[in-house]
mmCIF file of C-alpha atoms in Angstrom:
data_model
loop_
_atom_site.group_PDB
_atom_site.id
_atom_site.type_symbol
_atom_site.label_atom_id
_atom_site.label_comp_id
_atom_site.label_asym_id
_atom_site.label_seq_id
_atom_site.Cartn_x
_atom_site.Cartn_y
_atom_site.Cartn_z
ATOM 1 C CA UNK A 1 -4.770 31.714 -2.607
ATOM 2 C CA UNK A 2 -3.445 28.517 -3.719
ATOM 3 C CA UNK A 3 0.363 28.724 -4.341
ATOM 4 C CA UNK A 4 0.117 25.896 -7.142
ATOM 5 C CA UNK A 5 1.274 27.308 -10.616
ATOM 6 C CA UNK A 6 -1.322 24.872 -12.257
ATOM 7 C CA UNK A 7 -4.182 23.103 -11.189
ATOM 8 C CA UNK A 8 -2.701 19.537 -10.128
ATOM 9 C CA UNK A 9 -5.650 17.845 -10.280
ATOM 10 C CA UNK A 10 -5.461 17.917 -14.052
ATOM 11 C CA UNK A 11 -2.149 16.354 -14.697
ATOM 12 C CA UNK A 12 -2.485 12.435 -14.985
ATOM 13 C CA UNK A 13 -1.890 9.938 -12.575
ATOM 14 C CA UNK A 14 2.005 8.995 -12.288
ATOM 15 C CA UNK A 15 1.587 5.516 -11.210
ATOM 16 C CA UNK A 16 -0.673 2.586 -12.006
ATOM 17 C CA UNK A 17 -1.375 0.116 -8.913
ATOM 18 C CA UNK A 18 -2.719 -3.122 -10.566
ATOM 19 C CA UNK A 19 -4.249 -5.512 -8.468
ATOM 20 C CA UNK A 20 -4.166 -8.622 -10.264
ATOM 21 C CA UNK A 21 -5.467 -10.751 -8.057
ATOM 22 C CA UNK A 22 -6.916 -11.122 -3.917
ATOM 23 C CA UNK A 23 -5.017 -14.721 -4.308
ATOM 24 C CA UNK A 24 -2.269 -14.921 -1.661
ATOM 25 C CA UNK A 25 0.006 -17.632 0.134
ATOM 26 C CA UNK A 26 0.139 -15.347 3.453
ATOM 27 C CA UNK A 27 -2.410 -14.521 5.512
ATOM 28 C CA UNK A 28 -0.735 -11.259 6.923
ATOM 29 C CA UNK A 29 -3.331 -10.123 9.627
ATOM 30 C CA UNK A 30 -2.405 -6.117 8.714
ATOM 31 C CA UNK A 31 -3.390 -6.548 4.830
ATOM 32 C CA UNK A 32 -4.693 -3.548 3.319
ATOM 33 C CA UNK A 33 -7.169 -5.819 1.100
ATOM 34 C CA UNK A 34 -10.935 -5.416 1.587
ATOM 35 C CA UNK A 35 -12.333 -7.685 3.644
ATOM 36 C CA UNK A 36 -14.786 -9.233 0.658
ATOM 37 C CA UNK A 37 -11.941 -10.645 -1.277
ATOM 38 C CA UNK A 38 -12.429 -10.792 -5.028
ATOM 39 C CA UNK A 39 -12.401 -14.680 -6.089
ATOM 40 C CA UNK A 40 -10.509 -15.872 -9.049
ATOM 41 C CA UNK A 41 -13.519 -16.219 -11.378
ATOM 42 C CA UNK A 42 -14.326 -12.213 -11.090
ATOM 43 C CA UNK A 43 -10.335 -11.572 -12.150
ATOM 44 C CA UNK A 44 -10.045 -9.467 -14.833
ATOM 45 C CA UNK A 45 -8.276 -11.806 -18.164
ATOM 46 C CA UNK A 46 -5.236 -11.133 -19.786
ATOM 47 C CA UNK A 47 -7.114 -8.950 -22.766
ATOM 48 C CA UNK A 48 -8.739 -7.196 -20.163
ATOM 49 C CA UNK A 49 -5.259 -5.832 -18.342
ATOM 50 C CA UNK A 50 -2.859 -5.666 -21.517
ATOM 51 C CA UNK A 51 -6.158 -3.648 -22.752
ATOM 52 C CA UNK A 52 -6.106 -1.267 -18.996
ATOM 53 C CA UNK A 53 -1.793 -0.782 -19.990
ATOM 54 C CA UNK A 54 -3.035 0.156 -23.239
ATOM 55 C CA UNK A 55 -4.963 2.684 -21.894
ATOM 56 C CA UNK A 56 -2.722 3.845 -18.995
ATOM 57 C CA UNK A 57 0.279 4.711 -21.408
ATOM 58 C CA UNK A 58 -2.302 6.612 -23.226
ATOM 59 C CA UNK A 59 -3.619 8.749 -20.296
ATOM 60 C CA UNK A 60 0.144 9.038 -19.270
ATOM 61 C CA UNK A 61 1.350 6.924 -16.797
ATOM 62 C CA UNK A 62 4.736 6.261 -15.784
ATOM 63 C CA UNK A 63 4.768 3.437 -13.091
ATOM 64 C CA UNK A 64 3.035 0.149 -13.179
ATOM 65 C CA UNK A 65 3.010 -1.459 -9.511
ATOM 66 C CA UNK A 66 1.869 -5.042 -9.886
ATOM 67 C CA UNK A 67 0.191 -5.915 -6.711
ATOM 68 C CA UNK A 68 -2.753 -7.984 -5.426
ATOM 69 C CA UNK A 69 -2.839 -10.540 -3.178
ATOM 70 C CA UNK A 70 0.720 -12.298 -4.728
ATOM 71 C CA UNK A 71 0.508 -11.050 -8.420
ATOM 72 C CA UNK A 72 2.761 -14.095 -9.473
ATOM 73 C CA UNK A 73 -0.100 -16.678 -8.766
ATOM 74 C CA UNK A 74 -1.152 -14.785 -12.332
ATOM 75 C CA UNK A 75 0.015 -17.261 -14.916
ATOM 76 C CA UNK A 76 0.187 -14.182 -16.890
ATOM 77 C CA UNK A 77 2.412 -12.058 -15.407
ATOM 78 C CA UNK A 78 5.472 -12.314 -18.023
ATOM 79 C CA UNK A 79 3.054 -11.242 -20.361
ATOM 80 C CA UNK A 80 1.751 -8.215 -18.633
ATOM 81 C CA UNK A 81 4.854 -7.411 -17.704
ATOM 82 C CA UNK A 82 6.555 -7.538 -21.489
ATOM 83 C CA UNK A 83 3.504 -5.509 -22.786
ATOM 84 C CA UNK A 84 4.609 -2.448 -19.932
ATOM 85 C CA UNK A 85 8.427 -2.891 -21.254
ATOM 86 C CA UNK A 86 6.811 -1.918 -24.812
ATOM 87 C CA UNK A 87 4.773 0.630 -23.527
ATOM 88 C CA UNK A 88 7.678 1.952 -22.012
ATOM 89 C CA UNK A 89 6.357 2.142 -18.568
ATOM 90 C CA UNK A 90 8.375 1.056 -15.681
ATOM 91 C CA UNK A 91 7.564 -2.105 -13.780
ATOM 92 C CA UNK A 92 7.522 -2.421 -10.305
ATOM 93 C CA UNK A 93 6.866 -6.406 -8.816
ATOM 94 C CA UNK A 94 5.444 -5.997 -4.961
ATOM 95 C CA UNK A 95 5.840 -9.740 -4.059
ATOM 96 C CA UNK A 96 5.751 -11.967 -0.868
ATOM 97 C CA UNK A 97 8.463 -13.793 -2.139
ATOM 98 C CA UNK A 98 7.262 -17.540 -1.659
ATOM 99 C CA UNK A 99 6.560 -19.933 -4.120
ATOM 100 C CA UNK A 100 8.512 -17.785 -6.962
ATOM 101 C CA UNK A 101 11.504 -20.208 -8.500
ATOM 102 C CA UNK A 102 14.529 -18.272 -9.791
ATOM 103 C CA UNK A 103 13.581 -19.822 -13.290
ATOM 104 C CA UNK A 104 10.203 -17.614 -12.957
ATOM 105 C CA UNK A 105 11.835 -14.387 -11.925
ATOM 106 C CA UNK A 106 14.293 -14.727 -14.734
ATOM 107 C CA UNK A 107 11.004 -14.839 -16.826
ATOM 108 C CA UNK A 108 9.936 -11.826 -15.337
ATOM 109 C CA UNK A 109 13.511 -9.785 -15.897
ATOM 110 C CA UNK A 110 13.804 -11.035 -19.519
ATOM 111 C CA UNK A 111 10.202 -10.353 -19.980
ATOM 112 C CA UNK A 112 11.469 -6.103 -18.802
ATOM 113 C CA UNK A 113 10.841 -6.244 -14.760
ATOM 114 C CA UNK A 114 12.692 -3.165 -13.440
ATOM 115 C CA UNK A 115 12.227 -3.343 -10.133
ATOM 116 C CA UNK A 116 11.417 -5.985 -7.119
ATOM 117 C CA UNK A 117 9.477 -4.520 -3.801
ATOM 118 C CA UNK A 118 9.621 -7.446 -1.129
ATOM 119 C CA UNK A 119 7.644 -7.882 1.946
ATOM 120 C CA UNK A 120 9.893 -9.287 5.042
ATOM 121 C CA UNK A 121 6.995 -9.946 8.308
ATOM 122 C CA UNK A 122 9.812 -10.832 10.575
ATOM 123 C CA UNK A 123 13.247 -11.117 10.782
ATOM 124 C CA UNK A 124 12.807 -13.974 13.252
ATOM 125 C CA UNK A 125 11.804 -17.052 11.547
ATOM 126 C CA UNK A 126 9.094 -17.951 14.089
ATOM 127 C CA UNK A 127 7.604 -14.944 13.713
ATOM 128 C CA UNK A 128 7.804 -14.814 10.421
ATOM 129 C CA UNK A 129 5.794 -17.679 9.794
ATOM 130 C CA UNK A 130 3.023 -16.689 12.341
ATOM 131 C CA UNK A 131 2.538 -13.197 10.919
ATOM 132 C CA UNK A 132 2.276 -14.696 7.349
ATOM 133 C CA UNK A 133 0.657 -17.590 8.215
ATOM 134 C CA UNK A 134 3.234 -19.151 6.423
ATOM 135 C CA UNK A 135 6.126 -21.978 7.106
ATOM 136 C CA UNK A 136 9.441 -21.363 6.474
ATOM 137 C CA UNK A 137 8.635 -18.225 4.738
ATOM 138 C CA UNK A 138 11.421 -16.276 5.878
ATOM 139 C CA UNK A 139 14.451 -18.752 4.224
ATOM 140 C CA UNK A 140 12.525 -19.161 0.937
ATOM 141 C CA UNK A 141 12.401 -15.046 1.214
ATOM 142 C CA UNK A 142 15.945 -14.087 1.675
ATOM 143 C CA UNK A 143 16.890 -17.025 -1.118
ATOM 144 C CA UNK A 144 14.061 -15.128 -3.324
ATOM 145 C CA UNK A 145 15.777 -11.650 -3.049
ATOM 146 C CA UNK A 146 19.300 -12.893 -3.711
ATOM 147 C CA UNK A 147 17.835 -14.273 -6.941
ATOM 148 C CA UNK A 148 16.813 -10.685 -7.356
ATOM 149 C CA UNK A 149 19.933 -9.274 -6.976
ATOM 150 C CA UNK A 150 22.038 -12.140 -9.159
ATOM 151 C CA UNK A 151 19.889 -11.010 -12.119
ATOM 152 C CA UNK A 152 21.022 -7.648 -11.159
ATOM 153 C CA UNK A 153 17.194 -6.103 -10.454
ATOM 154 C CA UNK A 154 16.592 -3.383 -7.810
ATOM 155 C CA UNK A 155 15.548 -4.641 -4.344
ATOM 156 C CA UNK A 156 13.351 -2.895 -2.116
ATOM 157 C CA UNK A 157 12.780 -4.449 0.855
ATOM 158 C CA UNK A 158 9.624 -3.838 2.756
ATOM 159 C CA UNK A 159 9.309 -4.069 6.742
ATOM 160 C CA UNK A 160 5.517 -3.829 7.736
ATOM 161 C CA UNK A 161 5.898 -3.317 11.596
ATOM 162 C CA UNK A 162 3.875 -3.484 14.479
ATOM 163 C CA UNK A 163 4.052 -4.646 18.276
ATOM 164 C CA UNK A 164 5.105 -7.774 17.230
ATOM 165 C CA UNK A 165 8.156 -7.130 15.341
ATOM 166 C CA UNK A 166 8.947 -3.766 16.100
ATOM 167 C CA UNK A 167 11.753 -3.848 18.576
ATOM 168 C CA UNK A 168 13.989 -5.720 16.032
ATOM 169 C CA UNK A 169 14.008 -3.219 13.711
ATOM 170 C CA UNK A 170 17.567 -2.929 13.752
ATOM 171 C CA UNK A 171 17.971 -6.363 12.473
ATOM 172 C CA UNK A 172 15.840 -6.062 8.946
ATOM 173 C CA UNK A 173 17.930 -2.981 8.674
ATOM 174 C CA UNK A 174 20.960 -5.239 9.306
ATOM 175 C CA UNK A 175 18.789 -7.969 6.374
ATOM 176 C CA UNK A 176 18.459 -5.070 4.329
ATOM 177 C CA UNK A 177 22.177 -4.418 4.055
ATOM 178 C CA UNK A 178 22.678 -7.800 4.143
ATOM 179 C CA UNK A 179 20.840 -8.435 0.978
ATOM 180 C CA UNK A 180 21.990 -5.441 -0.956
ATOM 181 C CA UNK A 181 18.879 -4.164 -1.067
ATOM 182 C CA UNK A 182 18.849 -0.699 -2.248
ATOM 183 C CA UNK A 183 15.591 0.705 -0.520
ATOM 184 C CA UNK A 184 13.872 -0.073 3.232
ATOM 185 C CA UNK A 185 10.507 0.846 3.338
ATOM 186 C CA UNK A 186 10.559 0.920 7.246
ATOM 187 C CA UNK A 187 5.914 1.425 7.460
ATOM 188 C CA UNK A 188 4.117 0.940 10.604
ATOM 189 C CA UNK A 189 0.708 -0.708 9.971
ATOM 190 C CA UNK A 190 -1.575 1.753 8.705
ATOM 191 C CA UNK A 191 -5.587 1.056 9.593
ATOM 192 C CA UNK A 192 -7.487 -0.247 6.773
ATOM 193 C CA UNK A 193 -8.698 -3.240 5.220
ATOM 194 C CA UNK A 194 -8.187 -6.457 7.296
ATOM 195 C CA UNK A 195 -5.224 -4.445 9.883
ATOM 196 C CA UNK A 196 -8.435 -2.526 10.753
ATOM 197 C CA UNK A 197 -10.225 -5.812 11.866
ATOM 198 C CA UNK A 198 -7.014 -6.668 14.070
ATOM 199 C CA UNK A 199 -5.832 -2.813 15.484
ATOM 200 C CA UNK A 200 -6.157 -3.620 18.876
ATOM 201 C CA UNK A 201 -3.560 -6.871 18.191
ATOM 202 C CA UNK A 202 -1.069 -4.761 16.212
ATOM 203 C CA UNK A 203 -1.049 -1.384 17.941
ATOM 204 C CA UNK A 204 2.383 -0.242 18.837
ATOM 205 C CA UNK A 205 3.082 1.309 21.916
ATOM 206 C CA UNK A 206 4.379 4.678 22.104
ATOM 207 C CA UNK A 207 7.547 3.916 23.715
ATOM 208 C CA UNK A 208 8.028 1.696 20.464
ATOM 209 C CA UNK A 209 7.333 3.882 18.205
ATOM 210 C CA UNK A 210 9.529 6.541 19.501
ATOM 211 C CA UNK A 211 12.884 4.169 19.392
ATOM 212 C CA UNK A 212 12.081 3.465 15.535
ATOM 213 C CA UNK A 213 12.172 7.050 15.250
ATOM 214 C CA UNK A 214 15.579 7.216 16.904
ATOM 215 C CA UNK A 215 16.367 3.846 14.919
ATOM 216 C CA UNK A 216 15.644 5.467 11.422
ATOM 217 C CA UNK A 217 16.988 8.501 12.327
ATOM 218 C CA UNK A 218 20.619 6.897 13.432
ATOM 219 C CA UNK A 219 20.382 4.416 10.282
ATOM 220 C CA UNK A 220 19.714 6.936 7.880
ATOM 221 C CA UNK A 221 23.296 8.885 9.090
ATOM 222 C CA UNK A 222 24.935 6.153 9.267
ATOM 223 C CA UNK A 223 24.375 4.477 5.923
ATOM 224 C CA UNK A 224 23.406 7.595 4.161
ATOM 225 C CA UNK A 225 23.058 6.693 0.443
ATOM 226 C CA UNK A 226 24.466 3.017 0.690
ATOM 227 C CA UNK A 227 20.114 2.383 2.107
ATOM 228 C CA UNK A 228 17.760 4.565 1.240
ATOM 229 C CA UNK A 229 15.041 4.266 4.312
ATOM 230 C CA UNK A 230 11.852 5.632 3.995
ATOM 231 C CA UNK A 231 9.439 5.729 7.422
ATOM 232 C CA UNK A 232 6.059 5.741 7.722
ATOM 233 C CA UNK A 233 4.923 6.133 10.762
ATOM 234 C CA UNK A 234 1.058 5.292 12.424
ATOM 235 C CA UNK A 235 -1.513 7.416 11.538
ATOM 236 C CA UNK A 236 -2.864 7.183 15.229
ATOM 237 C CA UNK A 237 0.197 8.821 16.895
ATOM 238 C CA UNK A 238 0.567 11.201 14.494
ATOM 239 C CA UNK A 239 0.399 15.240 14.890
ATOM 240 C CA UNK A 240 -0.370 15.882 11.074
ATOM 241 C CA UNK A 241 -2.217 13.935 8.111
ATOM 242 C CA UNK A 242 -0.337 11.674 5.559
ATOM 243 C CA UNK A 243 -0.993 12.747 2.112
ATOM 244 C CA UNK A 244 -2.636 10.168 1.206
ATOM 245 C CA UNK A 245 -1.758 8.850 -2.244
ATOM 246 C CA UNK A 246 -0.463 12.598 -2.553
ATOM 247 C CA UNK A 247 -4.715 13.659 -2.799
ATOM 248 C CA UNK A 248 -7.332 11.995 -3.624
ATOM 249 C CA UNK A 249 -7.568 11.521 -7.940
ATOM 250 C CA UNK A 250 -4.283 13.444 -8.216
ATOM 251 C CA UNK A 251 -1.397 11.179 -8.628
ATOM 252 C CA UNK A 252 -2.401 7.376 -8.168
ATOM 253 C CA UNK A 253 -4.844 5.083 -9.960
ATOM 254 C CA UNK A 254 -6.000 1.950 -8.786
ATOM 255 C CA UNK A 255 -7.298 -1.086 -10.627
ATOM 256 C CA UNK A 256 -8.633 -4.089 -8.565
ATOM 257 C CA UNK A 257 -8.642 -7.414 -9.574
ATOM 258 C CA UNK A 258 -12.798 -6.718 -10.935
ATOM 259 C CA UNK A 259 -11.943 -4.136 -13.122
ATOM 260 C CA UNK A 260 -12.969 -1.658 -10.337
ATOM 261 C CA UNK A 261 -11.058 1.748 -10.610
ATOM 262 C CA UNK A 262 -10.219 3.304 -7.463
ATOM 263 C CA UNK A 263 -8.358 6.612 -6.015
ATOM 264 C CA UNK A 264 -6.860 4.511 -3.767
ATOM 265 C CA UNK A 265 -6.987 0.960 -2.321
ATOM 266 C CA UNK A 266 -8.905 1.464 0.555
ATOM 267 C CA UNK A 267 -11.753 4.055 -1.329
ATOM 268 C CA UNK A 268 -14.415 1.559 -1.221
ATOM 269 C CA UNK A 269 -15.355 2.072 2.269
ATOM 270 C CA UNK A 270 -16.592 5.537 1.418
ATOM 271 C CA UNK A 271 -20.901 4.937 0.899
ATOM 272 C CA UNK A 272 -22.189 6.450 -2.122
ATOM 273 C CA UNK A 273 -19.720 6.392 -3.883
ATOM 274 C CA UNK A 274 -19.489 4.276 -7.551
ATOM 275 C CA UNK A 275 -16.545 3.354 -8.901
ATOM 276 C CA UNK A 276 -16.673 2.644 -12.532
ATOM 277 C CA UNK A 277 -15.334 -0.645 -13.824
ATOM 278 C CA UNK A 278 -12.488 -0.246 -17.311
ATOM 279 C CA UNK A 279 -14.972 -3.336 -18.436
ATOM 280 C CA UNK A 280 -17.374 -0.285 -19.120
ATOM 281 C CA UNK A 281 -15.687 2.454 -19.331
ATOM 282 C CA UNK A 282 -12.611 4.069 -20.860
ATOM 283 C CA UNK A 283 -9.951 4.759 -18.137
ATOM 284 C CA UNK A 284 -9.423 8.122 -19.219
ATOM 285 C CA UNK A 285 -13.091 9.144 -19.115
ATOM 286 C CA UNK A 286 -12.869 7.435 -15.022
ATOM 287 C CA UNK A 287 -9.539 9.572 -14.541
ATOM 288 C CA UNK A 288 -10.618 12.695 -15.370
ATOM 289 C CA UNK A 289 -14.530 12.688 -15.540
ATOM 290 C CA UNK A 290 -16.152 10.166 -13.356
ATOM 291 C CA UNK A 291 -17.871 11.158 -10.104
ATOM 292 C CA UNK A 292 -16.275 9.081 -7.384
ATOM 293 C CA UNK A 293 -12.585 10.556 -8.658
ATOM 294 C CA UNK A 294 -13.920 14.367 -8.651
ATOM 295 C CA UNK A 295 -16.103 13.869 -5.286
ATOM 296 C CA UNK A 296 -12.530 14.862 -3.304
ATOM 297 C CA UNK A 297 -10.869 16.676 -5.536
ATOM 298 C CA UNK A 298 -9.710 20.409 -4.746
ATOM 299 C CA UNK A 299 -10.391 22.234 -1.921
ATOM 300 C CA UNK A 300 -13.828 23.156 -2.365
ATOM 301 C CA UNK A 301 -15.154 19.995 -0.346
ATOM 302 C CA UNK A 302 -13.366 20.485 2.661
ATOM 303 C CA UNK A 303 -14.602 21.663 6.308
ATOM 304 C CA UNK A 304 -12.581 23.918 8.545
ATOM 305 C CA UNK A 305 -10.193 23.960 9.829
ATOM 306 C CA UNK A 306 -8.849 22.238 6.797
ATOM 307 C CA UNK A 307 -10.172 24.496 4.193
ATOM 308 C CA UNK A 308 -8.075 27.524 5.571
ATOM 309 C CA UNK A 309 -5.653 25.399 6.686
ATOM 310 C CA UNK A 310 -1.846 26.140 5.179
ATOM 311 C CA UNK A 311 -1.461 22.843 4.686
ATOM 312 C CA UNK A 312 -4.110 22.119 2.625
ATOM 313 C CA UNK A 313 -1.156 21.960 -0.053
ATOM 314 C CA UNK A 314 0.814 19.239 1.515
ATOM 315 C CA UNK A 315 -1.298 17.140 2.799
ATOM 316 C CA UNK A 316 -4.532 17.430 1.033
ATOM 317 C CA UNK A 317 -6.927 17.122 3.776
ATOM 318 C CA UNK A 318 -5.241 13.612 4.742
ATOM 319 C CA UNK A 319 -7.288 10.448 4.265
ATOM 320 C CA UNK A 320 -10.990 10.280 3.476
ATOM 321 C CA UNK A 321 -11.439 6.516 3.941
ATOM 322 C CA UNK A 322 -9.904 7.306 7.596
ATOM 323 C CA UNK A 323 -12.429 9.684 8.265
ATOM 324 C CA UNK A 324 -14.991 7.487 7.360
ATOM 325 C CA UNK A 325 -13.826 4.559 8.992
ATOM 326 C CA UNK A 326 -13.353 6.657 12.603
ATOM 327 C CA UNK A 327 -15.748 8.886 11.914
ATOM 328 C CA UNK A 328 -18.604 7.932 10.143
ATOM 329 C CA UNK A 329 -17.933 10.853 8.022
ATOM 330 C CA UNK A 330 -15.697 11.233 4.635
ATOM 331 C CA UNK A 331 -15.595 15.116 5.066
ATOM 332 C CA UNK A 332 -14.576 15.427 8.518
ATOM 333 C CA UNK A 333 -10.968 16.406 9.314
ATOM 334 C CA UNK A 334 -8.837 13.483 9.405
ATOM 335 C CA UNK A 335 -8.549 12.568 13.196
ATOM 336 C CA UNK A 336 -4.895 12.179 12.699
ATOM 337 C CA UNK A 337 -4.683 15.845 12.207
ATOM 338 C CA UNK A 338 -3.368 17.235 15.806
ATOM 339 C CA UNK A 339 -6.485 20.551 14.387
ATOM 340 C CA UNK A 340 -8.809 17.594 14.588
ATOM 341 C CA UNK A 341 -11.379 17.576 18.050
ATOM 342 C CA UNK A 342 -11.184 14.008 17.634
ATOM 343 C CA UNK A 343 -7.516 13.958 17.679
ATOM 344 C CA UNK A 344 -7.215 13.521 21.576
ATOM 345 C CA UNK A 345 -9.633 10.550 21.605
ATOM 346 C CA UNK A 346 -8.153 8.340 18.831
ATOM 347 C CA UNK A 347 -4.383 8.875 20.763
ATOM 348 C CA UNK A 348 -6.111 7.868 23.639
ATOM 349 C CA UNK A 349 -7.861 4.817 21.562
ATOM 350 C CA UNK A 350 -3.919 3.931 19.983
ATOM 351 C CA UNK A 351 -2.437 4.036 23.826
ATOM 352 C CA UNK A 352 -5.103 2.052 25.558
ATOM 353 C CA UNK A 353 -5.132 -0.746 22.698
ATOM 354 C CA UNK A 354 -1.559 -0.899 22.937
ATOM 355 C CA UNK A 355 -1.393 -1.351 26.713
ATOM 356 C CA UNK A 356 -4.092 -4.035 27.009
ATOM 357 C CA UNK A 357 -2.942 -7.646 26.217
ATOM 358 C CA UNK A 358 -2.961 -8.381 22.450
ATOM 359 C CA UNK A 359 -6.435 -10.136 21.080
ATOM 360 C CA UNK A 360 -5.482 -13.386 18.501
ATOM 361 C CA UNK A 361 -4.949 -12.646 14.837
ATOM 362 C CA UNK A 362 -7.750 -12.292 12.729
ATOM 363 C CA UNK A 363 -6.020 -13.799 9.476
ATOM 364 C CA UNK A 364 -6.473 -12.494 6.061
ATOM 365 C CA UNK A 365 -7.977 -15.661 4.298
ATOM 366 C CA UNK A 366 -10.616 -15.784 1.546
ATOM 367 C CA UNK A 367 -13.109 -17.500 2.597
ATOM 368 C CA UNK A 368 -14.702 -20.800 0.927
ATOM 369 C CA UNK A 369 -17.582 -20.121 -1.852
ATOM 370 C CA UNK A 370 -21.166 -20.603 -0.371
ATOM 371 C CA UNK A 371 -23.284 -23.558 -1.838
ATOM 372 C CA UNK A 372 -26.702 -22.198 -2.473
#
């Protein structure tokens, strides 16, 4: 029996992750965009998302994460961002960090930004730029977020790591103190989108991943509420699930930059399934009615072991779009799960790709428009 006082699935999502745009200045080889990058002439307009807010305040949202791509390449974003403030949902900016002049984010804070998430590839300025695919990113990044913290805005910083920039994790958790930052988001690649395409050139090794454990886990006493650190570790060497977006259609809604409405970011890799677009339909009806969010909902969808698994309740049968991708199969029991048969043969996958040389980056780029 389900120890849940209330059916969960019918509350409404908490948070709002707006994709404004695929448009991006990096070319981060671990991006969890699709690989068919939406061009700027299939962006949804300005009505279109002030009309989605309008509509996610009503359903009863809470948290607006503006995302893409680099949402401030949208012209727009003061205004999208001034139309949450009135709807009195809180605003969080998830921003490379390049390209944004202190006069814009002042813009943004007047306009009601509450909060600033920014991505750091490298605390080594060489590597910085090769991960991003980006010069001098990492001085026009630090000079970013301590415009963010004269104008008195929370700073998250975010450390996407991998073999590359793992072992000096210790310094962007020296940058992170540096900066003031009030949050490290400490997350090992996870497997989806174009990181998928470039695994074998990411994969950590073991060894690695154990001394960020030992890292965090030192950090975290050390600094105790002066950083927050969250840690996310790889799916691949892990013994149980992630709950992913905390179940599928239960706490997260995603818009991409179409007007495609998602359970999560990655959901479109899942055949058969349609996602409605909010050009068509209302986002409430898409919540709570439409197919693709109820196809995972519950428990009643689930194989064993997960259905009698005591879990089930915290981690919600792990990721679908994981299943699918490894698998071939959205129902099967994530491979991550240590219950899993598969389990031993993706570890064995993770170790081997990590051992062998690294392949070259694939970069995340959108490609030119045919001419047919």
């Amino acid at each position: 029996m389900s120890t849940f006082a209330r059916d969960p699935w019918t509350e409404p999502p908490i948070g709002l992750l707006a994709e404004l745009t695929h448009r991006c200045p990096l070319a981060c080889p671990y991006c969890s965009n699709p690989i068919d990058l939406v061009r700027r002439e299939r962006e949804l307009s300005t009505a279109d998302w002030l009309c989605v807010l309008d509509q996610a305040a009503e359903l009863g949202v809470l948290q607006l994460h503006l995302s893409g791509g680099e949402p401030t390449l949208r012209s727009d974003l003061e205004a999208i961002v001034a139309h949450a403030r009135k709807l009195e949902i809180y605003s969080n900016l998830i921003t490379a960090g390049v390209g944004v002049s202190e006069r814009r984010l002042e813009a943004l804070a007047q306009a009601g930004l509450d909060h600033v998430q920014l991505s750091v590839q490298d605390i080594d300025p060489e590597g910085c730029d090769r991960i991003g695919g980006y010069r001098d990113a990492l001085a026009r990044k630090i000079a970013f977020a301590r415009a963010v913290r004269r104008l008195g805005l929370p700073l998250t910083l975010n450390a996407v790591v991998h073999r590359h920039n793992l072992d000096r994790l210790e310094g962007f958790i020296d940058l992170a103190l540096e900066l003031d930052a009030d949050r490290l988001e400490v997350a090992h690649v996870q497997y989806y989108g174009w990181a998928l395409v470039n695994r074998a050139a990411l994969m950590p090794t073991r060894g690695q991943l154990e001394r960020s454990v030992a890292i965090v886990e030192e950090a975290r006493a050390r600094f105790g509420d002066r950083l927050l650190i969250d840690f996310v570790v790889p799916d691949y060497y892990a013994r149980h699930p992630k709950p992913c977006t905390s179940g599928w259609g239960r706490a997260v809604i995603v818009v991409a930059p179409d007007g495609r409405v998602l359970p999560c970011h990655a959901a479109h890799v899942i055949p058969g399934l349609v996602f409605a677009n909010v050009k068509d339909k209302p986002l409430r009806w898409i919540w709570q009615e439409s197919p693709a969010f109820q196809r995972f909902r519950g428990f009643a969808w689930m194989q064993e072991p997960c259905r009698s698994c005591p879990r089930r309740e915290i981690d919600f049968g792990g990721c679908r779009c994981q299943a699918m991708q490894l698998l071939g199969d959205p129902e099967a029991t994530d491979p991550a799960c240590s219950l899993s048969p598969h389990h031993t043969r993706i570890m064995a996958m993770a170790d081997a790709e990590a051992a062998a040389s690294p392949p070259t980056f694939r970069y995340r780029r959108l490609e030119p428009a045919s001419s047919c």
